[in-house]
Amino acid sequence: MSETSRRRRTGDDRLPGDPSPEEQIHRMIRVDQAGEYGAARIYAGQLAVLGHGKSGPVIRQMAAQEQHHLEVFDGLVAERRVRPTVLQPLWHVAGFALGAATALIGEKAAMACTVAVEEVIDAHYAEQTERLGDDEADLRAIVEEFRADEIEHRDTGLREGAEEAPAYELLTGAIKAGSRLAIWLSTRI
Ligand SMILES: [Fe+2]
Ligand SMILES: [Fe+2]
């Protein structure tokens, strides 16, 4: 994203019928809070299975960063009076289940899960930084910072052998599809 094509104001390219700029920003905060919540639950599920294994420390470090991301978005939800997603109880269960299920397949499958989720979040955050204008420079900086962390998580997963997981393409394809659906839903409800 070059500086010249940066939007001056969030939503200034909006078409008739599109949500207002304020609603667009609320949607972004809502989905990001939901996503960070889901990510924290995925890592919690992984740690429940692999916490004492050799990848325990690596997973714990990523989990701590997700916790920080979540706390920042929890703060923004409160501060800007965003209605949180009503799907939080679903992400509570589904996130943990996804983390635990992939961890039960093995450490490499857990890492494949991380790669899949983080790739989707990377694209999601990249899209947001393009849409956020200079009127939302602080929020944009947060999204950019967290996006860098998510890319690092993906690289950690790859370094830890994600691609050697059984049925890697199938597994990551399914998790990416699920993550995109979760993003779509959490933006709206
Ligand atoms: Fe995160
Ligand atoms: Fe992450």
PDB file of C-alpha atoms and ligand atoms in Angstrom:
ATOM      1  CA  MET A   1       0.000   0.000   0.000  1.00  0.00           C
ATOM      2  CA  SER A   2       1.625   3.235  -1.104  1.00  0.00           C
ATOM      3  CA  GLU A   3       1.146   6.487   0.737  1.00  0.00           C
ATOM      4  CA  THR A   4      -0.267   8.182  -2.351  1.00  0.00           C
ATOM      5  CA  SER A   5      -3.212   5.783  -2.606  1.00  0.00           C
ATOM      6  CA  ARG A   6      -3.934   5.981   1.135  1.00  0.00           C
ATOM      7  CA  ARG A   7      -7.461   7.065   1.897  1.00  0.00           C
ATOM      8  CA  ARG A   8      -7.721  10.442   3.564  1.00  0.00           C
ATOM      9  CA  ARG A   9     -10.876   9.445   5.381  1.00  0.00           C
ATOM     10  CA  THR A  10     -12.274   6.029   6.204  1.00  0.00           C
ATOM     11  CA  GLY A  11     -15.186   5.129   3.939  1.00  0.00           C
ATOM     12  CA  ASP A  12     -14.710   8.006   1.478  1.00  0.00           C
ATOM     13  CA  ASP A  13     -15.131   5.564  -1.414  1.00  0.00           C
ATOM     14  CA  ARG A  14     -18.415   4.328  -0.087  1.00  0.00           C
ATOM     15  CA  LEU A  15     -21.272   3.649  -2.476  1.00  0.00           C
ATOM     16  CA  PRO A  16     -24.962   4.382  -1.900  1.00  0.00           C
ATOM     17  CA  GLY A  17     -26.314   1.755   0.469  1.00  0.00           C
ATOM     18  CA  ASP A  18     -22.923   0.977   2.029  1.00  0.00           C
ATOM     19  CA  PRO A  19     -22.698   1.260   5.821  1.00  0.00           C
ATOM     20  CA  SER A  20     -21.718   4.692   7.180  1.00  0.00           C
ATOM     21  CA  PRO A  21     -18.025   5.253   7.926  1.00  0.00           C
ATOM     22  CA  GLU A  22     -18.784   4.962  11.643  1.00  0.00           C
ATOM     23  CA  GLU A  23     -20.578   1.662  11.102  1.00  0.00           C
ATOM     24  CA  GLN A  24     -17.699   0.418   8.949  1.00  0.00           C
ATOM     25  CA  ILE A  25     -15.266   1.140  11.769  1.00  0.00           C
ATOM     26  CA  HIS A  26     -17.555  -0.526  14.321  1.00  0.00           C
ATOM     27  CA  ARG A  27     -17.687  -3.595  12.093  1.00  0.00           C
ATOM     28  CA  MET A  28     -13.896  -3.684  11.879  1.00  0.00           C
ATOM     29  CA  ILE A  29     -13.473  -3.480  15.640  1.00  0.00           C
ATOM     30  CA  ARG A  30     -16.226  -6.078  16.151  1.00  0.00           C
ATOM     31  CA  VAL A  31     -14.675  -8.629  13.808  1.00  0.00           C
ATOM     32  CA  ASP A  32     -11.143  -7.984  15.054  1.00  0.00           C
ATOM     33  CA  GLN A  33     -12.154  -8.462  18.680  1.00  0.00           C
ATOM     34  CA  ALA A  34     -13.941 -11.679  17.683  1.00  0.00           C
ATOM     35  CA  GLY A  35     -10.925 -12.867  15.699  1.00  0.00           C
ATOM     36  CA  GLU A  36      -8.467 -12.219  18.492  1.00  0.00           C
ATOM     37  CA  TYR A  37     -10.816 -13.940  20.895  1.00  0.00           C
ATOM     38  CA  GLY A  38     -10.994 -16.942  18.579  1.00  0.00           C
ATOM     39  CA  ALA A  39      -7.209 -16.964  18.167  1.00  0.00           C
ATOM     40  CA  ALA A  40      -6.688 -16.922  21.931  1.00  0.00           C
ATOM     41  CA  ARG A  41      -9.097 -19.874  22.231  1.00  0.00           C
ATOM     42  CA  ILE A  42      -7.333 -21.825  19.458  1.00  0.00           C
ATOM     43  CA  TYR A  43      -4.003 -21.480  21.248  1.00  0.00           C
ATOM     44  CA  ALA A  44      -5.670 -22.404  24.560  1.00  0.00           C
ATOM     45  CA  GLY A  45      -6.945 -25.595  22.906  1.00  0.00           C
ATOM     46  CA  GLN A  46      -3.489 -26.352  21.547  1.00  0.00           C
ATOM     47  CA  LEU A  47      -1.917 -25.780  24.950  1.00  0.00           C
ATOM     48  CA  ALA A  48      -4.430 -28.061  26.664  1.00  0.00           C
ATOM     49  CA  VAL A  49      -3.036 -30.895  24.530  1.00  0.00           C
ATOM     50  CA  LEU A  50       0.553 -29.861  23.827  1.00  0.00           C
ATOM     51  CA  GLY A  51       1.353 -27.524  26.705  1.00  0.00           C
ATOM     52  CA  HIS A  52       3.886 -29.907  28.215  1.00  0.00           C
ATOM     53  CA  GLY A  53       5.332 -31.055  24.891  1.00  0.00           C
ATOM     54  CA  LYS A  54       8.359 -29.679  23.092  1.00  0.00           C
ATOM     55  CA  SER A  55       6.322 -27.083  21.199  1.00  0.00           C
ATOM     56  CA  GLY A  56       4.735 -25.860  24.454  1.00  0.00           C
ATOM     57  CA  PRO A  57       6.988 -22.798  24.864  1.00  0.00           C
ATOM     58  CA  VAL A  58       6.546 -21.707  21.224  1.00  0.00           C
ATOM     59  CA  ILE A  59       2.753 -21.996  21.458  1.00  0.00           C
ATOM     60  CA  ARG A  60       2.716 -20.242  24.824  1.00  0.00           C
ATOM     61  CA  GLN A  61       4.602 -17.284  23.371  1.00  0.00           C
ATOM     62  CA  MET A  62       2.109 -16.913  20.499  1.00  0.00           C
ATOM     63  CA  ALA A  63      -0.795 -17.326  22.942  1.00  0.00           C
ATOM     64  CA  ALA A  64       0.572 -14.461  25.060  1.00  0.00           C
ATOM     65  CA  GLN A  65       0.637 -12.180  22.010  1.00  0.00           C
ATOM     66  CA  GLU A  66      -2.951 -13.128  21.131  1.00  0.00           C
ATOM     67  CA  GLN A  67      -3.941 -12.265  24.693  1.00  0.00           C
ATOM     68  CA  HIS A  68      -2.398  -8.820  24.243  1.00  0.00           C
ATOM     69  CA  HIS A  69      -4.185  -8.347  20.882  1.00  0.00           C
ATOM     70  CA  LEU A  70      -7.455  -9.368  22.515  1.00  0.00           C
ATOM     71  CA  GLU A  71      -7.025  -6.964  25.432  1.00  0.00           C
ATOM     72  CA  VAL A  72      -6.412  -4.057  23.055  1.00  0.00           C
ATOM     73  CA  PHE A  73      -9.547  -4.848  21.039  1.00  0.00           C
ATOM     74  CA  ASP A  74     -11.575  -5.443  24.218  1.00  0.00           C
ATOM     75  CA  GLY A  75     -10.523  -1.919  25.178  1.00  0.00           C
ATOM     76  CA  LEU A  76     -11.583  -0.502  21.810  1.00  0.00           C
ATOM     77  CA  VAL A  77     -14.960  -2.265  21.982  1.00  0.00           C
ATOM     78  CA  ALA A  78     -15.620  -0.625  25.341  1.00  0.00           C
ATOM     79  CA  GLU A  79     -14.140   2.775  24.544  1.00  0.00           C
ATOM     80  CA  ARG A  80     -15.955   3.192  21.228  1.00  0.00           C
ATOM     81  CA  ARG A  81     -19.152   1.504  22.346  1.00  0.00           C
ATOM     82  CA  VAL A  82     -19.068  -1.191  19.692  1.00  0.00           C
ATOM     83  CA  ARG A  83     -21.656  -3.914  20.032  1.00  0.00           C
ATOM     84  CA  PRO A  84     -19.595  -7.106  20.325  1.00  0.00           C
ATOM     85  CA  THR A  85     -20.458 -10.079  18.144  1.00  0.00           C
ATOM     86  CA  VAL A  86     -23.274 -12.222  19.506  1.00  0.00           C
ATOM     87  CA  LEU A  87     -21.249 -15.228  18.327  1.00  0.00           C
ATOM     88  CA  GLN A  88     -18.633 -15.005  21.080  1.00  0.00           C
ATOM     89  CA  PRO A  89     -19.964 -18.153  22.855  1.00  0.00           C
ATOM     90  CA  LEU A  90     -19.610 -20.016  19.553  1.00  0.00           C
ATOM     91  CA  TRP A  91     -16.013 -18.863  19.062  1.00  0.00           C
ATOM     92  CA  HIS A  92     -15.309 -19.816  22.681  1.00  0.00           C
ATOM     93  CA  VAL A  93     -16.157 -23.428  21.899  1.00  0.00           C
ATOM     94  CA  ALA A  94     -15.194 -23.637  18.218  1.00  0.00           C
ATOM     95  CA  GLY A  95     -11.803 -21.964  18.705  1.00  0.00           C
ATOM     96  CA  PHE A  96     -10.810 -24.253  21.548  1.00  0.00           C
ATOM     97  CA  ALA A  97     -12.124 -27.316  19.689  1.00  0.00           C
ATOM     98  CA  LEU A  98     -10.166 -26.437  16.550  1.00  0.00           C
ATOM     99  CA  GLY A  99      -6.972 -25.910  18.549  1.00  0.00           C
ATOM    100  CA  ALA A 100      -7.372 -29.102  20.554  1.00  0.00           C
ATOM    101  CA  ALA A 101      -8.446 -31.263  17.594  1.00  0.00           C
ATOM    102  CA  THR A 102      -5.500 -30.269  15.433  1.00  0.00           C
ATOM    103  CA  ALA A 103      -3.147 -30.680  18.413  1.00  0.00           C
ATOM    104  CA  LEU A 104      -4.495 -34.199  18.947  1.00  0.00           C
ATOM    105  CA  ILE A 105      -3.482 -35.068  15.379  1.00  0.00           C
ATOM    106  CA  GLY A 106       0.003 -33.918  16.300  1.00  0.00           C
ATOM    107  CA  GLU A 107       2.357 -30.968  16.747  1.00  0.00           C
ATOM    108  CA  LYS A 108       2.721 -30.441  13.002  1.00  0.00           C
ATOM    109  CA  ALA A 109      -1.037 -30.387  12.479  1.00  0.00           C
ATOM    110  CA  ALA A 110      -1.292 -27.796  15.260  1.00  0.00           C
ATOM    111  CA  MET A 111       1.294 -25.714  13.406  1.00  0.00           C
ATOM    112  CA  ALA A 112      -0.621 -26.197  10.142  1.00  0.00           C
ATOM    113  CA  CYS A 113      -3.696 -24.811  11.918  1.00  0.00           C
ATOM    114  CA  THR A 114      -1.674 -21.771  12.955  1.00  0.00           C
ATOM    115  CA  VAL A 115      -0.409 -21.230   9.398  1.00  0.00           C
ATOM    116  CA  ALA A 116      -3.934 -21.467   7.956  1.00  0.00           C
ATOM    117  CA  VAL A 117      -5.541 -19.123  10.484  1.00  0.00           C
ATOM    118  CA  GLU A 118      -2.742 -16.573  10.402  1.00  0.00           C
ATOM    119  CA  GLU A 119      -2.715 -16.440   6.605  1.00  0.00           C
ATOM    120  CA  VAL A 120      -6.394 -15.554   6.605  1.00  0.00           C
ATOM    121  CA  ILE A 121      -5.919 -12.959   9.363  1.00  0.00           C
ATOM    122  CA  ASP A 122      -2.959 -11.460   7.509  1.00  0.00           C
ATOM    123  CA  ALA A 123      -5.131 -10.880   4.426  1.00  0.00           C
ATOM    124  CA  HIS A 124      -7.982  -9.610   6.596  1.00  0.00           C
ATOM    125  CA  TYR A 125      -5.791  -7.068   8.395  1.00  0.00           C
ATOM    126  CA  ALA A 126      -4.143  -6.020   5.125  1.00  0.00           C
ATOM    127  CA  GLU A 127      -7.567  -5.238   3.700  1.00  0.00           C
ATOM    128  CA  GLN A 128      -8.457  -3.193   6.785  1.00  0.00           C
ATOM    129  CA  THR A 129      -5.290  -1.110   6.686  1.00  0.00           C
ATOM    130  CA  GLU A 130      -6.181  -0.182   3.109  1.00  0.00           C
ATOM    131  CA  ARG A 131      -9.672   0.871   4.093  1.00  0.00           C
ATOM    132  CA  LEU A 132      -8.723   2.854   7.181  1.00  0.00           C
ATOM    133  CA  GLY A 133      -8.086   6.503   6.446  1.00  0.00           C
ATOM    134  CA  ASP A 134      -5.954   9.116   8.157  1.00  0.00           C
ATOM    135  CA  ASP A 135      -8.913   9.901  10.422  1.00  0.00           C
ATOM    136  CA  GLU A 136      -8.291   6.458  11.952  1.00  0.00           C
ATOM    137  CA  ALA A 137      -4.494   6.514  11.965  1.00  0.00           C
ATOM    138  CA  ASP A 138      -4.284   5.114  15.523  1.00  0.00           C
ATOM    139  CA  LEU A 139      -6.503   2.148  14.732  1.00  0.00           C
ATOM    140  CA  ARG A 140      -4.600   1.587  11.495  1.00  0.00           C
ATOM    141  CA  ALA A 141      -1.306   1.521  13.405  1.00  0.00           C
ATOM    142  CA  ILE A 142      -2.708  -1.096  15.794  1.00  0.00           C
ATOM    143  CA  VAL A 143      -3.905  -3.263  12.922  1.00  0.00           C
ATOM    144  CA  GLU A 144      -0.538  -2.946  11.181  1.00  0.00           C
ATOM    145  CA  GLU A 145       1.340  -3.879  14.340  1.00  0.00           C
ATOM    146  CA  PHE A 146      -0.842  -6.913  15.018  1.00  0.00           C
ATOM    147  CA  ARG A 147      -0.648  -7.978  11.389  1.00  0.00           C
ATOM    148  CA  ALA A 148       3.145  -8.128  11.730  1.00  0.00           C
ATOM    149  CA  ASP A 149       2.715 -10.395  14.779  1.00  0.00           C
ATOM    150  CA  GLU A 150       0.328 -12.682  12.867  1.00  0.00           C
ATOM    151  CA  ILE A 151       2.793 -12.974   9.981  1.00  0.00           C
ATOM    152  CA  GLU A 152       5.437 -13.922  12.541  1.00  0.00           C
ATOM    153  CA  HIS A 153       3.093 -16.613  13.929  1.00  0.00           C
ATOM    154  CA  ARG A 154       2.589 -18.010  10.439  1.00  0.00           C
ATOM    155  CA  ASP A 155       6.362 -18.110   9.912  1.00  0.00           C
ATOM    156  CA  THR A 156       6.788 -19.841  13.269  1.00  0.00           C
ATOM    157  CA  GLY A 157       4.272 -22.486  12.197  1.00  0.00           C
ATOM    158  CA  LEU A 158       6.129 -23.056   8.943  1.00  0.00           C
ATOM    159  CA  ARG A 159       9.470 -23.242  10.744  1.00  0.00           C
ATOM    160  CA  GLU A 160       8.014 -25.807  13.155  1.00  0.00           C
ATOM    161  CA  GLY A 161       7.122 -28.158  10.308  1.00  0.00           C
ATOM    162  CA  ALA A 162       3.490 -27.280   9.505  1.00  0.00           C
ATOM    163  CA  GLU A 163       3.856 -28.426   5.910  1.00  0.00           C
ATOM    164  CA  GLU A 164       4.822 -31.915   7.045  1.00  0.00           C
ATOM    165  CA  ALA A 165       1.434 -32.365   8.724  1.00  0.00           C
ATOM    166  CA  PRO A 166      -0.739 -35.164   7.357  1.00  0.00           C
ATOM    167  CA  ALA A 167      -3.085 -33.951   4.576  1.00  0.00           C
ATOM    168  CA  TYR A 168      -1.627 -30.439   4.869  1.00  0.00           C
ATOM    169  CA  GLU A 169      -3.483 -28.967   1.872  1.00  0.00           C
ATOM    170  CA  LEU A 170      -6.807 -30.461   2.881  1.00  0.00           C
ATOM    171  CA  LEU A 171      -6.404 -29.474   6.519  1.00  0.00           C
ATOM    172  CA  THR A 172      -5.321 -25.894   5.876  1.00  0.00           C
ATOM    173  CA  GLY A 173      -7.907 -25.474   3.097  1.00  0.00           C
ATOM    174  CA  ALA A 174     -10.710 -26.451   5.468  1.00  0.00           C
ATOM    175  CA  ILE A 175      -9.418 -24.250   8.290  1.00  0.00           C
ATOM    176  CA  LYS A 176      -9.022 -21.257   5.967  1.00  0.00           C
ATOM    177  CA  ALA A 177     -12.583 -21.682   4.692  1.00  0.00           C
ATOM    178  CA  GLY A 178     -13.857 -21.865   8.283  1.00  0.00           C
ATOM    179  CA  SER A 179     -11.842 -18.806   9.292  1.00  0.00           C
ATOM    180  CA  ARG A 180     -13.183 -16.767   6.374  1.00  0.00           C
ATOM    181  CA  LEU A 181     -16.724 -17.749   7.291  1.00  0.00           C
ATOM    182  CA  ALA A 182     -16.069 -16.765  10.921  1.00  0.00           C
ATOM    183  CA  ILE A 183     -14.796 -13.356   9.745  1.00  0.00           C
ATOM    184  CA  TRP A 184     -17.805 -12.845   7.502  1.00  0.00           C
ATOM    185  CA  LEU A 185     -20.215 -13.726  10.308  1.00  0.00           C
ATOM    186  CA  SER A 186     -18.463 -11.723  13.034  1.00  0.00           C
ATOM    187  CA  THR A 187     -18.383  -8.599  10.891  1.00  0.00           C
ATOM    188  CA  ARG A 188     -22.160  -8.674  10.589  1.00  0.00           C
ATOM    189  CA  ILE A 189     -23.568 -10.324  13.678  1.00  0.00           C
TER     190      ILE A 189
HETATM  191 FE    FE B   1      -3.786 -11.909  17.031  1.00  0.00          FE
HETATM  192 FE    FE B   2      -1.826 -14.784  15.740  1.00  0.00          FE
END
